[in-house]
Each structure stands twice: as structure tokens, then as C-alpha cells.
Coordinates of C-alpha atoms in Angstrom, one line a residue:
M1 CA 0.3 0.1 -0.1
A2 CA 1.0 3.6 -0.5
S3 CA 0.1 6.6 2.3
V4 CA 0.1 10.0 1.0
T5 CA 0.7 12.6 2.4
R6 CA -0.2 16.5 1.6
A7 CA 2.1 19.8 2.1
V8 CA 2.4 23.5 1.5
F9 CA 5.4 23.6 -1.4
G10 CA 5.1 27.4 -1.5
D11 CA 3.4 30.6 -2.9
L12 CA 3.2 31.9 -6.2
P13 CA 3.5 35.4 -6.9
S14 CA 1.3 38.6 -6.3
G15 CA -1.2 35.9 -4.5
A16 CA -1.4 34.0 -7.4
G17 CA -2.4 30.6 -4.9
T18 CA -0.3 28.2 -2.9
V19 CA 1.1 25.5 -4.3
E20 CA 1.1 22.0 -2.6
K21 CA 3.1 18.9 -2.3
F22 CA 1.9 15.3 -2.1
Q23 CA 4.4 12.9 -0.9
L24 CA 3.1 8.7 -2.0
Q25 CA 5.3 6.8 -0.2
S26 CA 5.3 2.9 -0.8
D27 CA 8.0 1.2 0.8
L28 CA 9.9 1.1 -2.8
L29 CA 9.3 4.7 -3.8
K30 CA 8.5 8.4 -2.8
V31 CA 7.4 10.1 -5.2
D32 CA 7.3 14.2 -4.2
I33 CA 4.6 16.0 -7.0
I34 CA 3.2 19.3 -6.9
S35 CA 0.4 21.3 -8.3
W36 CA 2.0 24.1 -9.9
G37 CA 2.5 22.0 -13.6
C38 CA 1.4 19.1 -12.2
T39 CA 5.9 18.0 -11.7
I40 CA 7.0 15.6 -10.2
T41 CA 10.1 17.1 -7.9
A42 CA 11.9 13.9 -6.5
L43 CA 11.3 10.6 -6.8
E44 CA 13.9 8.4 -4.6
V45 CA 14.5 4.6 -5.1
K46 CA 16.6 2.7 -3.4
D47 CA 19.5 0.8 -4.9
R48 CA 21.2 -3.0 -3.8
Q49 CA 22.3 -2.2 -1.5
G50 CA 19.3 -0.6 0.2
K51 CA 20.7 3.2 0.1
A52 CA 17.6 5.7 -1.7
S53 CA 18.7 8.4 -4.0
D54 CA 16.4 11.1 -5.2
V55 CA 16.5 10.1 -9.6
V56 CA 14.7 13.3 -10.7
L57 CA 15.8 16.5 -12.2
G58 CA 14.6 20.0 -10.5
F59 CA 14.3 22.6 -7.8
A60 CA 14.0 21.7 -3.6
E61 CA 11.9 25.2 -4.2
L62 CA 9.5 27.3 -6.1
E63 CA 11.3 29.4 -6.9
G64 CA 13.4 27.0 -9.5
Y65 CA 10.6 25.7 -11.4
L66 CA 8.9 29.5 -12.1
Q67 CA 12.4 30.8 -13.8
K68 CA 13.4 29.5 -17.6
Q69 CA 13.5 26.3 -16.7
P70 CA 13.4 22.6 -19.2
Y71 CA 9.6 21.6 -18.5
F72 CA 11.6 19.6 -15.1
G73 CA 9.0 16.7 -14.3
A74 CA 6.6 18.7 -15.3
V75 CA 3.6 17.6 -17.4
V76 CA 3.0 19.2 -21.2
G77 CA -0.2 20.6 -23.3
R78 CA -2.6 21.3 -24.3
V79 CA 0.1 19.2 -27.2
A80 CA 3.5 18.0 -26.2
N81 CA 7.1 18.0 -28.4
R82 CA 6.7 20.5 -31.3
I83 CA 4.3 21.5 -34.1
A84 CA 5.7 23.0 -37.5
K85 CA 5.5 26.5 -37.8
G86 CA 3.1 26.9 -34.5
T87 CA 0.0 26.4 -37.3
F88 CA -2.5 23.6 -38.0
T89 CA -5.7 23.9 -40.0
L90 CA -8.2 21.8 -38.9
D91 CA -11.8 22.2 -40.6
G92 CA -10.7 24.9 -42.7
K93 CA -9.6 27.3 -40.6
E94 CA -6.2 27.9 -39.6
Y95 CA -4.8 28.2 -36.0
K96 CA -1.9 30.6 -34.8
L97 CA -0.3 28.7 -32.3
A98 CA 2.7 31.1 -29.8
I99 CA 6.3 30.6 -31.5
N100 CA 8.9 29.7 -28.7
N101 CA 11.4 27.3 -30.1
G102 CA 13.5 28.6 -33.1
P103 CA 10.6 28.8 -35.9
N104 CA 7.9 26.1 -33.6
S105 CA 5.4 25.7 -31.2
L106 CA 6.9 23.8 -28.1
H107 CA 5.4 22.0 -25.8
G108 CA 2.1 23.9 -25.7
G109 CA 3.4 27.2 -25.8
V110 CA 4.7 30.6 -24.0
R111 CA 2.1 29.4 -20.8
G112 CA 1.7 25.7 -21.5
F113 CA 0.0 23.0 -18.6
D114 CA 3.7 23.2 -17.1
K115 CA 3.4 26.6 -15.9
V116 CA -0.4 26.8 -14.4
L117 CA -1.7 25.6 -10.5
W118 CA -3.4 22.6 -11.2
T119 CA -7.2 21.7 -8.6
P120 CA -5.7 18.8 -6.8
R121 CA -7.7 16.2 -4.9
M122 CA -6.5 13.2 -2.6
L123 CA -6.5 9.6 -3.9
S124 CA -5.6 6.6 -1.2
N125 CA -3.1 5.5 -3.3
G126 CA -1.7 8.8 -5.3
V127 CA -2.9 12.6 -6.1
Q128 CA -6.1 13.7 -9.3
F129 CA -4.8 16.8 -11.0
S130 CA -7.7 18.9 -12.5
R131 CA -8.3 22.0 -14.8
V132 CA -10.3 23.7 -17.7
S133 CA -8.4 24.9 -20.2
P134 CA -10.0 27.7 -21.9
D135 CA -11.5 28.0 -25.2
G136 CA -8.1 30.0 -27.4
E137 CA -5.2 29.3 -24.0
E138 CA -2.0 29.7 -26.1
G139 CA -4.7 29.7 -29.7
Y140 CA -6.0 26.0 -29.0
P141 CA -9.4 26.1 -29.8
G142 CA -12.6 24.4 -27.5
E143 CA -12.1 24.6 -24.1
L144 CA -10.8 21.4 -22.6
K145 CA -10.9 19.4 -19.8
V146 CA -8.1 18.0 -18.1
W147 CA -7.4 15.0 -15.0
V148 CA -3.6 13.8 -14.6
T149 CA -3.6 11.3 -11.4
Y150 CA -0.7 9.6 -9.7
T151 CA -0.9 6.9 -8.4
L152 CA 1.6 4.5 -6.3
D153 CA 1.9 0.8 -6.1
G154 CA 5.5 -0.9 -5.1
G155 CA 8.2 0.5 -7.1
E156 CA 5.2 1.1 -9.9
L157 CA 3.9 4.9 -10.0
M158 CA 0.9 5.2 -13.6
I159 CA 0.5 8.6 -14.5
N160 CA -2.9 8.4 -15.9
Y161 CA -4.4 11.4 -18.7
R162 CA -7.7 12.0 -19.7
A163 CA -9.2 14.9 -21.9
Q164 CA -12.5 15.9 -23.4
A165 CA -13.1 19.0 -25.5
S166 CA -16.1 21.5 -26.0
R167 CA -14.6 21.9 -30.3
T168 CA -11.9 19.6 -32.2
T169 CA -8.3 20.4 -30.8
P170 CA -6.0 18.6 -30.9
V171 CA -4.2 17.2 -27.8
N172 CA -0.8 14.4 -26.2
L173 CA 0.2 15.3 -22.8
T174 CA 3.1 13.7 -21.3
N175 CA 5.5 13.9 -18.3
H176 CA 9.0 15.9 -19.1
S177 CA 10.8 14.0 -15.6
Y178 CA 14.4 14.5 -16.3
F179 CA 15.8 10.6 -14.8
N180 CA 19.6 9.4 -13.1
L181 CA 19.7 6.0 -12.3
A182 CA 22.6 7.0 -10.7
G183 CA 21.2 9.6 -8.4
Q184 CA 20.4 13.3 -9.8
G185 CA 23.8 15.5 -9.7
S186 CA 25.8 12.4 -11.3
P187 CA 27.6 14.4 -14.2
N188 CA 26.6 12.3 -16.5
I189 CA 23.8 9.2 -17.7
Y190 CA 26.9 7.7 -19.7
D191 CA 26.7 4.3 -17.6
H192 CA 23.2 3.9 -18.3
E193 CA 21.9 1.0 -20.2
V194 CA 19.3 1.6 -22.7
T195 CA 16.5 0.0 -24.5
I196 CA 13.4 1.0 -26.4
E197 CA 10.9 -1.5 -27.8
A198 CA 10.2 0.2 -31.7
D199 CA 11.4 -1.4 -34.9
A200 CA 11.2 2.5 -36.4
F201 CA 12.1 6.4 -35.8
L202 CA 11.4 9.6 -37.4
P203 CA 13.7 11.5 -38.6
V204 CA 13.7 15.3 -38.1
D205 CA 15.0 18.7 -40.2
E206 CA 17.4 20.9 -38.8
T207 CA 14.8 22.5 -36.5
L208 CA 13.7 18.6 -34.9
I209 CA 10.7 18.4 -36.7
P210 CA 9.9 15.3 -38.5
T211 CA 10.4 15.3 -42.3
G212 CA 7.2 12.4 -42.6
E213 CA 9.4 10.0 -42.7
V214 CA 9.0 6.7 -40.6
A215 CA 12.3 5.4 -40.8
P216 CA 13.4 1.3 -39.1
V217 CA 15.9 1.4 -36.6
Q218 CA 17.7 -1.6 -38.9
G219 CA 21.0 -0.8 -39.0
T220 CA 20.8 2.3 -37.3
A221 CA 22.3 4.5 -34.6
F222 CA 18.5 4.8 -33.6
D223 CA 18.3 0.5 -33.3
L224 CA 17.7 0.0 -29.3
R225 CA 15.7 -3.2 -29.9
K226 CA 18.9 -4.6 -27.7
P227 CA 20.5 -2.6 -24.6
V228 CA 23.5 -0.6 -25.8
E229 CA 24.9 1.1 -23.3
L230 CA 24.6 5.1 -24.1
G231 CA 27.9 6.4 -24.2
K232 CA 29.6 3.8 -26.2
H233 CA 26.9 4.1 -28.5
L234 CA 26.8 7.7 -28.9
Q235 CA 30.7 7.3 -29.6
D236 CA 30.7 4.9 -32.1
F237 CA 27.1 6.5 -34.3
H238 CA 28.6 10.5 -33.5
I239 CA 25.3 11.7 -32.7
N240 CA 25.2 13.9 -30.0
G241 CA 22.4 12.5 -28.6
F242 CA 18.6 11.5 -28.7
D243 CA 15.9 13.7 -28.6
H244 CA 13.1 11.4 -31.3
N245 CA 10.2 9.8 -31.7
F246 CA 10.1 6.2 -31.1
C247 CA 7.3 4.3 -32.6
L248 CA 6.1 1.9 -30.6
K249 CA 3.7 -0.7 -32.2
G250 CA 0.1 0.9 -32.7
S251 CA -2.1 -0.8 -30.0
K252 CA -4.4 1.1 -27.6
E253 CA -3.4 -1.4 -24.7
K254 CA -0.4 -0.8 -22.6
H255 CA 2.9 -2.2 -23.5
F256 CA 6.7 -2.0 -22.8
C257 CA 8.7 0.8 -24.0
A258 CA 11.4 1.2 -22.9
R259 CA 13.4 -0.3 -20.5
V260 CA 17.2 1.8 -19.1
C261 CA 19.1 -0.3 -16.5
H262 CA 22.2 1.9 -14.4
A263 CA 24.6 -0.8 -13.5
G264 CA 26.5 1.1 -10.6
S265 CA 23.6 0.5 -8.4
G266 CA 21.6 -1.6 -9.6
R267 CA 18.6 0.1 -9.9
L268 CA 16.1 -0.8 -13.1
L269 CA 13.3 1.3 -14.6
E270 CA 10.7 0.0 -17.3
V271 CA 8.2 2.0 -19.0
Y272 CA 4.7 0.7 -20.3
T273 CA 2.2 2.6 -21.8
T274 CA -0.8 2.9 -24.0
Q275 CA 0.7 6.0 -26.2
P276 CA 1.6 5.2 -29.6
G277 CA 5.0 7.3 -29.1
V278 CA 8.2 7.7 -26.7
Q279 CA 10.4 10.7 -27.4
F280 CA 14.0 9.8 -25.9
Y281 CA 16.2 12.4 -25.5
T282 CA 19.6 12.5 -23.6
G283 CA 19.0 16.3 -22.3
N284 CA 21.4 17.4 -24.9
F285 CA 20.4 20.6 -24.5
L286 CA 21.0 20.9 -20.7
D287 CA 24.0 23.8 -20.6
G288 CA 25.8 23.2 -16.2
A289 CA 23.6 26.8 -15.6
L290 CA 20.8 26.3 -13.8
K291 CA 21.2 24.9 -9.9
G292 CA 19.4 22.1 -9.2
K293 CA 18.4 19.8 -5.6
G294 CA 21.5 19.3 -2.8
G295 CA 23.8 22.6 -5.1
A296 CA 23.7 20.2 -7.9
V297 CA 24.4 21.7 -11.9
Y298 CA 22.5 19.5 -14.7
P299 CA 25.5 19.5 -17.7
K300 CA 24.3 18.5 -21.1
H301 CA 23.8 14.2 -20.6
S302 CA 22.9 14.7 -17.5
G303 CA 19.7 13.4 -17.6
F304 CA 17.5 11.5 -20.1
C305 CA 13.5 11.6 -20.4
L306 CA 11.3 9.0 -22.1
E307 CA 8.2 10.9 -22.5
T308 CA 5.4 8.7 -23.6
Q309 CA 3.3 10.4 -26.4
N310 CA 1.3 11.2 -29.5
W311 CA 3.9 11.1 -32.4
P312 CA 5.4 15.6 -33.4
D313 CA 3.8 17.3 -35.3
A314 CA 0.5 14.6 -36.1
V315 CA -1.8 17.3 -36.0
N316 CA 0.5 18.7 -40.0
Q317 CA 1.5 14.4 -40.7
P318 CA -2.4 13.0 -42.2
H319 CA -0.1 10.1 -42.1
F320 CA 1.0 9.9 -38.3
P321 CA -2.1 8.8 -35.4
P322 CA -4.6 10.7 -34.7
V323 CA -4.2 13.5 -32.4
L324 CA -7.2 15.5 -33.3
L325 CA -9.6 15.2 -29.3
R326 CA -13.6 16.0 -30.7
P327 CA -16.4 16.5 -28.5
G328 CA -18.5 13.8 -26.8
D329 CA -15.0 12.0 -27.2
E330 CA -13.1 10.6 -24.1
Y331 CA -8.5 10.9 -24.8
D332 CA -7.4 8.6 -22.5
H333 CA -3.9 7.3 -21.8
T334 CA -1.9 6.3 -19.5
T335 CA 1.7 5.2 -18.4
W336 CA 4.0 3.5 -16.6
F337 CA 7.5 3.6 -15.0
K338 CA 7.9 0.6 -13.0
F339 CA 11.5 1.0 -10.6
S340 CA 12.9 -2.2 -8.9
V341 CA 16.5 -3.6 -8.2
A342 CA 18.7 -6.0 -11.4

């Protein structure tokens, strides 16, 4: 069983509200989640010696999350990932979004779901956050009711995302946690062994928008179907890191997505999801400028993300899995992060 406690995390400037922290604890995991952006701020996992370390990058205080920072631990939306040129057409009408990542719109815009206060509700084994995204928020059509539920069961953290729309709108929700299984603050993730259950990936242009091709991983740096040690793999293939969507099984059922093992500590993370894709990101844009928990700095490649989601720019690429949510339908996806010791 898991226990859940609630505390104040901090106050938003100019009386904009109080951010609360919810701590979910089982015999194997301890997870802190705040109501600002449904953000995971800490996740403690034991190693094979039984010593617990926090394995997610982030900040000890609210101020850290209010500064410009790369979505540490947050839920991103209304549409996660990039939309080419910040524009799409729906039922003959063109919608223009904020351009906040080169020439594109990223993670819902200037004030996406990561930069708002959600309404929490405590559960016996977790916490549910909800909010209403108003019609026209960040340029998106229709009002969107959203529920994000975190529940803990032993070593497994489950995140369920639900949404209902008043008008047809693209929806794509994910969690943007950065992990380092050696413990946050460890200098890099090169000694992590990564497996991703994908036969295909999406090549991208120079602005990181998918070209439209669905390319086989066979014989490329993107073939992670068998475990690879990350540092050696990046060297062998002369690549700067990953920031790519891997195409998973098309089933809406729970399916295996990825496994990451850290031999030094024995910590093992397995990811399962109902989503058709996962963005594997190796923290290529981290630069050591931000001061994290316990005085940690986060240089390039000091954390990795496994953002389970629909494929990037799906709203502009008709052969990608459908991303539109229509009135009367419900968006409902779940991802499971399962921690153990190898």
C-alpha cells in the first residue's frame, strides 16, 4: 500500500495562489508531486545496497520551477512536443500558436500546462490534478477539461491522462521528467544501458520537426531493441544525443516501451504505455547553468527523458496516429514507470 501526505510547497508571486506538494510513499518508492504543472519534484529509489537516492532532476524550492527551465518533471500540453511553424488547419480554419522554439511551437506554447496551478484531490494511493484549459488558450480551439492522476503501487508509478473537449482540438499530454538512475546531480548518463522497443523512428529536420518519413531503426544509431550502453553508443555512432520519437506498437493496450538499467547502482526503470510513441531525449540542451537540488548542476547529458506521447507534429502529418479529440470523445492514456533493482 501507498501512503499520501500533503504540505505547502510555496506561494506564487503577487497572491496568485499556493502550490501544494503531495508525497506518495510505498516500501519501494517515495515520489513528490506539486500542483504547479503537476510536476514530479523528487523520486527516491533504493539501490541494491538499500540506499535511497533521488533520481529526477529538479529544484528544492518553488522559485526554481518559476524561472526559465527545461520542463523538469512537468506535465506538458495542450500538445506536447513540436508543431511545425506553430500552425495547423482544422475544418478549413487556420490556427496560429506561439512560436517558442526556433520557428516552431513547443509543449503547448508560452504558458503551457506546465506553467499553471492545477486543482488537486487526494486519493488513498495517489493524487489527481484537474484544470479547465479555456477556449483559445495559447491559440488552441475549444475548452478542454483535463485530469492527470498519479498513483503509486509498490515500485510502480502510474500516470493517467484524461481530457474532454468542447470543440475539436489536438491533444497530446506527457510528463517531462529527467531521470538519472545514478542519482540526480551525477555528472552524466553515459553508464546507463538503454533499450527501446521500437522498429521505427521519425527522422527530423534541422528544427527537430519530423520529415514525415517513418524510418526503420535497423542498421542505424536508433536501433535500441537490444540494450546499448549510452556513452559508448553515442561515441560509436558520432551523434550528439537523442531527441527523437520512437514508434511503438500501435495498440491502445498497455505495451512495453523502454528499459533503462544503471549497472553501478542496480537501479532499473521499465516504462509501459498505451501511447503510440516515446520521445527519447538525452538532455542535449542542458548546459550546467541551472542550480538544482542539493547544489547539483545539470550539464549536457546529465539526465534522460522518456516522454510517452503521440508523434510530434501529428496535427500536420495525416499519416501519423490521430491527434484530434472531438466533442463527446475522451482522451485517455496511461504510462507506467516501474522501478526495481537488478
